PDB file of C-alpha atoms in Angstrom:
ATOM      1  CA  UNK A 444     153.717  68.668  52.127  1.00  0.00           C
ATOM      2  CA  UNK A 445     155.822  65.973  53.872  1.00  0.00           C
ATOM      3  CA  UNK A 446     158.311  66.540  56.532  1.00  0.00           C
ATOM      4  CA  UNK A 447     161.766  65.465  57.167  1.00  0.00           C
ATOM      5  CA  UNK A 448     163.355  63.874  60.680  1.00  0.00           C
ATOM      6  CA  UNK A 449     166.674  63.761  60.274  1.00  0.00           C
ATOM      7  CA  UNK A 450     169.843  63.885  62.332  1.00  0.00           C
ATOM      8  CA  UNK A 451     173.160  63.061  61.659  1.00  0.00           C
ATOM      9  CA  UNK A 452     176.287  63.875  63.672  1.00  0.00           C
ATOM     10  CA  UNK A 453     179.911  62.632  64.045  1.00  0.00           C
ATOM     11  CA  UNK A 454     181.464  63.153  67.861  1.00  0.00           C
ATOM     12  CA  UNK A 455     183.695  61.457  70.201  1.00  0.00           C
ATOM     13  CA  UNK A 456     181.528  58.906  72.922  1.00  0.00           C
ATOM     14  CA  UNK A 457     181.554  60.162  76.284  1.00  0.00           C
ATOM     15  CA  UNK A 458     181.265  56.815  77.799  1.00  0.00           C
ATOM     16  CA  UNK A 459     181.088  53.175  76.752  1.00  0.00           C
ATOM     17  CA  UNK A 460     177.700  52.633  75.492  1.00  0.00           C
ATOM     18  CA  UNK A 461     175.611  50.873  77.777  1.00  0.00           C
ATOM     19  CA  UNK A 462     173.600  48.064  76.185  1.00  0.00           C
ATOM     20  CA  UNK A 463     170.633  46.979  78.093  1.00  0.00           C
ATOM     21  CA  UNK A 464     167.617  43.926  77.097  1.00  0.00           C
ATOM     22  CA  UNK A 465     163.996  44.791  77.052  1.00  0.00           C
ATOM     23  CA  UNK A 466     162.118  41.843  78.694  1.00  0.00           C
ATOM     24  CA  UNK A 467     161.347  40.481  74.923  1.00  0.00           C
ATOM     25  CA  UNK A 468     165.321  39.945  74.711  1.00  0.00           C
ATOM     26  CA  UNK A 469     165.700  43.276  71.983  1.00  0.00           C
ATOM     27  CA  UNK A 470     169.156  45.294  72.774  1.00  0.00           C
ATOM     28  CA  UNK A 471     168.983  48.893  73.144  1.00  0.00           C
ATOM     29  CA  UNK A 472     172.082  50.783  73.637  1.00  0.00           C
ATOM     30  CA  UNK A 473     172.478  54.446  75.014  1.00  0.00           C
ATOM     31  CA  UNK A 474     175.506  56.403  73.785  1.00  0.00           C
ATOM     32  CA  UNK A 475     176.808  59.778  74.637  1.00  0.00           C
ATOM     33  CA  UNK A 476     178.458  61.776  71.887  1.00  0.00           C
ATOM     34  CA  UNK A 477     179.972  65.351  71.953  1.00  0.00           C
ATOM     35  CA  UNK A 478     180.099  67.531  69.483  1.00  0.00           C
ATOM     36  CA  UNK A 479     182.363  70.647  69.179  1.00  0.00           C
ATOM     37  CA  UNK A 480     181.834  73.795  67.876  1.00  0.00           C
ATOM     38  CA  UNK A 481     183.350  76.901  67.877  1.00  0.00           C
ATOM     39  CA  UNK A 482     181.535  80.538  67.746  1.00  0.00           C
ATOM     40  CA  UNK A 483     181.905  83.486  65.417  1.00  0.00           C
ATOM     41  CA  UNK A 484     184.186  85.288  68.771  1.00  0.00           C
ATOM     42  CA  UNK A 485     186.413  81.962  68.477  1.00  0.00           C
ATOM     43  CA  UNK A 486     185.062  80.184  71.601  1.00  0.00           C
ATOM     44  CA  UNK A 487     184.558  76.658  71.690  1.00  0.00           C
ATOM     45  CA  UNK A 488     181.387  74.664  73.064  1.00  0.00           C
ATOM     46  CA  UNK A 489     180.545  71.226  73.418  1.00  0.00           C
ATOM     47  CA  UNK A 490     177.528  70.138  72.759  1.00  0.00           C
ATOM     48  CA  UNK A 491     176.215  66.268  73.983  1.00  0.00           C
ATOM     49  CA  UNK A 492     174.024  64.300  72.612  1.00  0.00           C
ATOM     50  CA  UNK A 493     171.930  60.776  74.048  1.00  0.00           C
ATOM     51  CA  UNK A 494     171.725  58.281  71.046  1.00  0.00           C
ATOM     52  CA  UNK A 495     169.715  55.085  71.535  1.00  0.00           C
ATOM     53  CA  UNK A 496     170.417  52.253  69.162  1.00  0.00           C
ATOM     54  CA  UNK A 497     168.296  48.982  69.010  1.00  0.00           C
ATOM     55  CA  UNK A 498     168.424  45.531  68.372  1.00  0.00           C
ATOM     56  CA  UNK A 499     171.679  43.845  66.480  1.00  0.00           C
ATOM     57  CA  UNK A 500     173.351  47.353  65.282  1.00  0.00           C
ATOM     58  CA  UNK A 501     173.074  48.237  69.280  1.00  0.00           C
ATOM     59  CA  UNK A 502     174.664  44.805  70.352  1.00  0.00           C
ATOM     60  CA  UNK A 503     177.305  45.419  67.655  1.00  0.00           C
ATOM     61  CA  UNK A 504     177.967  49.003  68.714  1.00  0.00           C
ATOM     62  CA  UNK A 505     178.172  47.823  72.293  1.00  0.00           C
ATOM     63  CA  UNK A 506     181.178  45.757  71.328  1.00  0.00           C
ATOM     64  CA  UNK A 507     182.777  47.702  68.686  1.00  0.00           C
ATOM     65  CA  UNK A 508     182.769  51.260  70.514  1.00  0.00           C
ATOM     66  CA  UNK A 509     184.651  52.771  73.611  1.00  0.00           C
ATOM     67  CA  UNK A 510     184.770  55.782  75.347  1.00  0.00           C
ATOM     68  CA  UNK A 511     186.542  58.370  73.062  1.00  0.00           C
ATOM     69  CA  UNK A 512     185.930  56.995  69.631  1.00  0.00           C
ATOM     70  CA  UNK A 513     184.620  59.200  67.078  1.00  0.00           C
ATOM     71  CA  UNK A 514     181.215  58.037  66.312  1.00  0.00           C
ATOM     72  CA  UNK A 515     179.033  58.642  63.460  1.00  0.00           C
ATOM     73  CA  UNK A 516     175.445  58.595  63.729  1.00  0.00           C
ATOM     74  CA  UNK A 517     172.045  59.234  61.642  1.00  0.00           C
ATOM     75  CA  UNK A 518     168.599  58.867  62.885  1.00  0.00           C
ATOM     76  CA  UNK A 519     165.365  60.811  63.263  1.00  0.00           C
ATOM     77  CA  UNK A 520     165.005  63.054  66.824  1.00  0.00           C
ATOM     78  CA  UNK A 521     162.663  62.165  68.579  1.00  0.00           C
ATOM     79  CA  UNK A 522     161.297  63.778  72.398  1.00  0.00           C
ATOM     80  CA  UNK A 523     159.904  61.660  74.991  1.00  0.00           C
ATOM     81  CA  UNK A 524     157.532  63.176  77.943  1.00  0.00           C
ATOM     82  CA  UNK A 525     156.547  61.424  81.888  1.00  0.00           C
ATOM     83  CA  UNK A 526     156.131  62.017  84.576  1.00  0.00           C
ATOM     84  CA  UNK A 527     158.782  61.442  87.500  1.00  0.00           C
ATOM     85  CA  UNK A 528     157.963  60.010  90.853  1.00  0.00           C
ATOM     86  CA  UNK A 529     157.705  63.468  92.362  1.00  0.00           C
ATOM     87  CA  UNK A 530     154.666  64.269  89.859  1.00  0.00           C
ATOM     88  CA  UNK A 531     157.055  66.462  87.870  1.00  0.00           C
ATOM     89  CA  UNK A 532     156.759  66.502  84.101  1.00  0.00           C
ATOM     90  CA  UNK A 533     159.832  65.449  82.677  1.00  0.00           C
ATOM     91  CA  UNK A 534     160.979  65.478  78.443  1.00  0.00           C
ATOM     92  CA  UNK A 535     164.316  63.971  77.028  1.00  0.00           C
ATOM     93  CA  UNK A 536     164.771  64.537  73.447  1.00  0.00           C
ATOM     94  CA  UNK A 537     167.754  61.458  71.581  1.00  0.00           C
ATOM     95  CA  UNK A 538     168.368  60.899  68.837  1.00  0.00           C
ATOM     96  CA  UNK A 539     166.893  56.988  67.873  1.00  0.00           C
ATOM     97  CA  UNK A 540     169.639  56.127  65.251  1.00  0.00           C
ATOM     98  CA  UNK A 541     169.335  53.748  62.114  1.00  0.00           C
ATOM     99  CA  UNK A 542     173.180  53.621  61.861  1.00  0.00           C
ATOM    100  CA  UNK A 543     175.958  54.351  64.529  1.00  0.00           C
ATOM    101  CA  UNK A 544     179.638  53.577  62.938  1.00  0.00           C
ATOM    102  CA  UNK A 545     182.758  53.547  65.388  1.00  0.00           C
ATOM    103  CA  UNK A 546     185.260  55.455  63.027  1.00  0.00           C
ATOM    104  CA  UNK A 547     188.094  54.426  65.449  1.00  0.00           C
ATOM    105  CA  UNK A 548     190.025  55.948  68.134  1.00  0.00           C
ATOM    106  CA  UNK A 549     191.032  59.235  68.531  1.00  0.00           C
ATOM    107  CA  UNK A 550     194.822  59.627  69.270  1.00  0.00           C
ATOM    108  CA  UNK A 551     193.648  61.200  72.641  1.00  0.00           C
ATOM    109  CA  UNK A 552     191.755  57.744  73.282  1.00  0.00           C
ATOM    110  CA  UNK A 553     194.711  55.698  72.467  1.00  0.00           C
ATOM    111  CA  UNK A 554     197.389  57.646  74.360  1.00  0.00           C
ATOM    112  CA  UNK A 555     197.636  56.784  78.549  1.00  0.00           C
ATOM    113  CA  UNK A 556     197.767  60.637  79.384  1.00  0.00           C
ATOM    114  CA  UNK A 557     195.576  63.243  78.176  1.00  0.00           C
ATOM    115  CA  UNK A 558     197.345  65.870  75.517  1.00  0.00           C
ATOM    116  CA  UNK A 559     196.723  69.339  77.362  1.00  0.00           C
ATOM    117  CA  UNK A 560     196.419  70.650  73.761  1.00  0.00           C
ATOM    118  CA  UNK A 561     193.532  68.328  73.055  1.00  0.00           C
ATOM    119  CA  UNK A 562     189.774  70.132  73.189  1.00  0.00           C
ATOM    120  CA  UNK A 563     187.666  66.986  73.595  1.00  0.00           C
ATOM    121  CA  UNK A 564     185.873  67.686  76.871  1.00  0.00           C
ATOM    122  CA  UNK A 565     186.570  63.722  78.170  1.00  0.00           C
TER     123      UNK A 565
END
């Protein structure tokens, strides 16, 4: 029976993506996305996500998204394992996207002061 690796999620960036060049000259950016939910007793929780995009899509991202836009993104998870320089095992599971589309920016993003009433943890 096949299987299915799929992720999609819409949240606000964190940070500007940070768009980096392998030594063959490929783009990769990492993003930073938050997600929001809230619980059955009412309480919100944010949940981030790492999101690498590659090659043109990440250059374009790069220059199309800030810190605070809302984000869509869909890719397959994937969870990477090494070893640090300590010896310790380390894992960091992303999400490597096919398509990351700024939606635009949130009021929050495009306002000078913070609104107090606003939940977005950034």
């Amino acid at each position: 029976m096949p299987s299915i690796n799929r992720a999609q999620i819409l949240g606000h960036l964190g940070q500007d993506p940070e768009v980096r060049y392998t030594a063959a000259g490929t783009a990769v950016a990492n993003l930073s996305l938050a997600t929001n939910w809230k619980g059955k007793d009412g309480r919100e929780s944010t949940e981030w996500h790492r999101v690498t995009v590659w090659g043109d899509q990440a250059e374009w991202i790069g220059n199309a998204a800030k810190k605070g836009d809302l984000v869509f993104v869909e890719g397959r998870i994937q969870t990477r394992k090494w070893e640090d320089r300590e010896g310790n095992t380390r894992y960091q599971t992303e999400i490597v996207a096919h398509t990351a589309v700024p939606l635009g920016r949130t009021k929050k993003a495009q306002n000078a002061e913070p609104d107090p009433n606003d939940d977005i943890p950034f």
